[in-house]
XYZ file of C-alpha atoms in Angstrom:
141
model
C -12.425 -16.720 1.914
C -10.421 -16.308 5.143
C -7.161 -17.303 3.413
C -7.876 -14.920 0.527
C -8.473 -12.017 2.917
C -5.430 -12.966 4.962
C -3.266 -12.733 1.818
C -5.015 -9.455 0.969
C -4.074 -8.194 4.450
C -0.405 -9.098 3.924
C -0.318 -7.279 0.597
C -1.946 -4.132 1.944
C -0.007 -3.979 5.220
C 3.420 -4.986 3.905
C 3.653 -4.109 0.207
C 2.204 -0.629 0.326
C 4.150 1.100 3.127
C 7.358 -0.516 1.876
C 6.662 0.766 -1.644
C 6.075 4.304 -0.425
C 9.235 4.328 1.701
C 11.294 2.462 -0.902
C 13.051 0.319 1.708
C 13.570 -3.382 2.324
C 11.184 -5.407 4.466
C 13.495 -4.917 7.454
C 11.894 -1.478 7.808
C 9.029 -3.099 9.749
C 11.452 -4.554 12.269
C 13.580 -1.425 12.535
C 11.060 1.432 12.491
C 8.307 2.094 14.983
C 6.781 4.449 12.403
C 6.562 1.769 9.732
C 4.918 -0.614 12.205
C 2.365 2.063 13.118
C 1.529 2.682 9.459
C 1.295 -1.041 8.726
C -0.918 -1.593 11.782
C -3.241 1.261 10.775
C -3.647 -0.181 7.271
C -4.330 -3.569 8.846
C -6.905 -2.139 11.229
C -8.842 -0.567 8.372
C -8.745 -3.797 6.346
C -9.847 -5.868 9.323
C -12.775 -3.504 9.954
C -13.989 -4.107 6.395
C -13.450 -7.874 6.707
C -15.401 -7.958 9.968
C -18.256 -5.958 8.411
C -18.344 -8.527 5.605
C -18.485 -11.415 8.098
C -14.925 -12.627 7.513
C -13.176 -13.786 10.684
C -9.475 -13.251 10.030
C -8.581 -14.825 13.367
C -9.218 -18.162 11.625
C -6.294 -17.629 9.219
C -3.391 -20.039 9.545
C 0.067 -20.620 8.100
C 2.300 -18.305 6.066
C -0.633 -16.142 5.026
C -0.827 -14.863 8.627
C 2.757 -13.677 9.112
C 4.393 -14.137 5.720
C 7.558 -16.089 5.082
C 10.939 -15.332 6.637
C 12.971 -13.181 4.230
C 16.165 -11.125 4.475
C 15.664 -7.495 5.604
C 16.622 -6.245 2.138
C 13.760 -8.167 0.467
C 11.316 -6.094 -1.555
C 7.745 -7.227 -2.088
C 5.907 -7.008 -5.397
C 4.619 -3.425 -5.163
C 8.034 -1.824 -4.570
C 9.491 -4.170 -7.209
C 6.921 -2.886 -9.709
C 7.760 0.738 -8.897
C 11.508 -0.001 -9.053
C 11.000 -1.428 -12.544
C 8.838 1.460 -13.740
C 5.714 -0.708 -13.916
C 2.267 0.161 -12.679
C 1.308 -1.643 -9.493
C -1.700 -3.569 -8.239
C -2.765 -0.635 -6.042
C -6.248 -0.570 -7.580
C -6.753 -4.169 -6.404
C -5.283 -3.409 -2.964
C -6.170 -0.055 -1.401
C -8.348 0.963 -4.340
C -10.706 -1.956 -3.727
C -10.500 -1.557 0.028
C -11.380 2.151 -0.094
C -14.395 1.388 -2.306
C -15.580 -1.305 0.130
C -15.014 1.045 3.068
C -17.160 3.730 1.417
C -19.947 1.228 0.757
C -19.842 0.120 4.401
C -19.376 3.586 5.903
C -15.925 2.718 7.286
C -13.326 5.511 7.152
C -10.143 4.494 5.329
C -7.676 7.404 5.745
C -4.500 5.322 5.694
C -5.590 3.290 2.676
C -6.704 6.437 0.851
C -3.284 7.977 1.483
C -1.466 4.805 0.363
C -3.614 4.646 -2.764
C -2.909 8.231 -3.799
C 0.789 8.100 -2.908
C 1.369 4.981 -4.988
C -0.676 6.392 -7.879
C 1.547 9.513 -7.713
C 4.658 7.302 -7.716
C 3.299 5.584 -10.834
C 2.816 9.021 -12.423
C 6.395 9.874 -11.492
C 7.578 6.677 -13.195
C 5.492 7.630 -16.244
C 7.450 10.895 -16.501
C 4.719 13.280 -15.378
C 7.164 15.134 -13.138
C 10.095 15.303 -15.549
C 10.694 19.051 -15.567
C 14.172 19.044 -17.109
C 14.318 21.619 -19.895
C 11.208 23.434 -18.624
C 13.034 25.977 -16.433
C 11.223 28.913 -18.095
C 7.846 27.648 -16.881
C 6.564 28.914 -13.553
C 4.257 27.281 -11.065
C 3.199 27.802 -7.466
C 2.494 25.302 -4.747
C -1.231 24.993 -4.088
């Protein structure tokens, strides 16, 4: 269970911010802001794991830090978005937000990541293709 949650942590903390930014994995090394976002996602996940009795400090090996990759590497979630595919966001932040609600643990960073990636999927699906609709009018909410 610890290894499963450790892999879950890597996916949430690395795949999701990278997918939203659309940058290579080097963004975590080069941006204080990306590290802060990743750490906040991790903190929320670890709070849920702790509440479920999972001690992530017991995790070992590549599932703790990931494997060494070039800074241009893109994990699976940004690869899915790049290819116009839907992502695994429902299994990542979607599941985590549901668990957080059940446990009474606030999940603001994971809720944001969830909705941003869902909106990026909608963008890929063409929801925001406004070409040829110049006669329509809308207002920001």
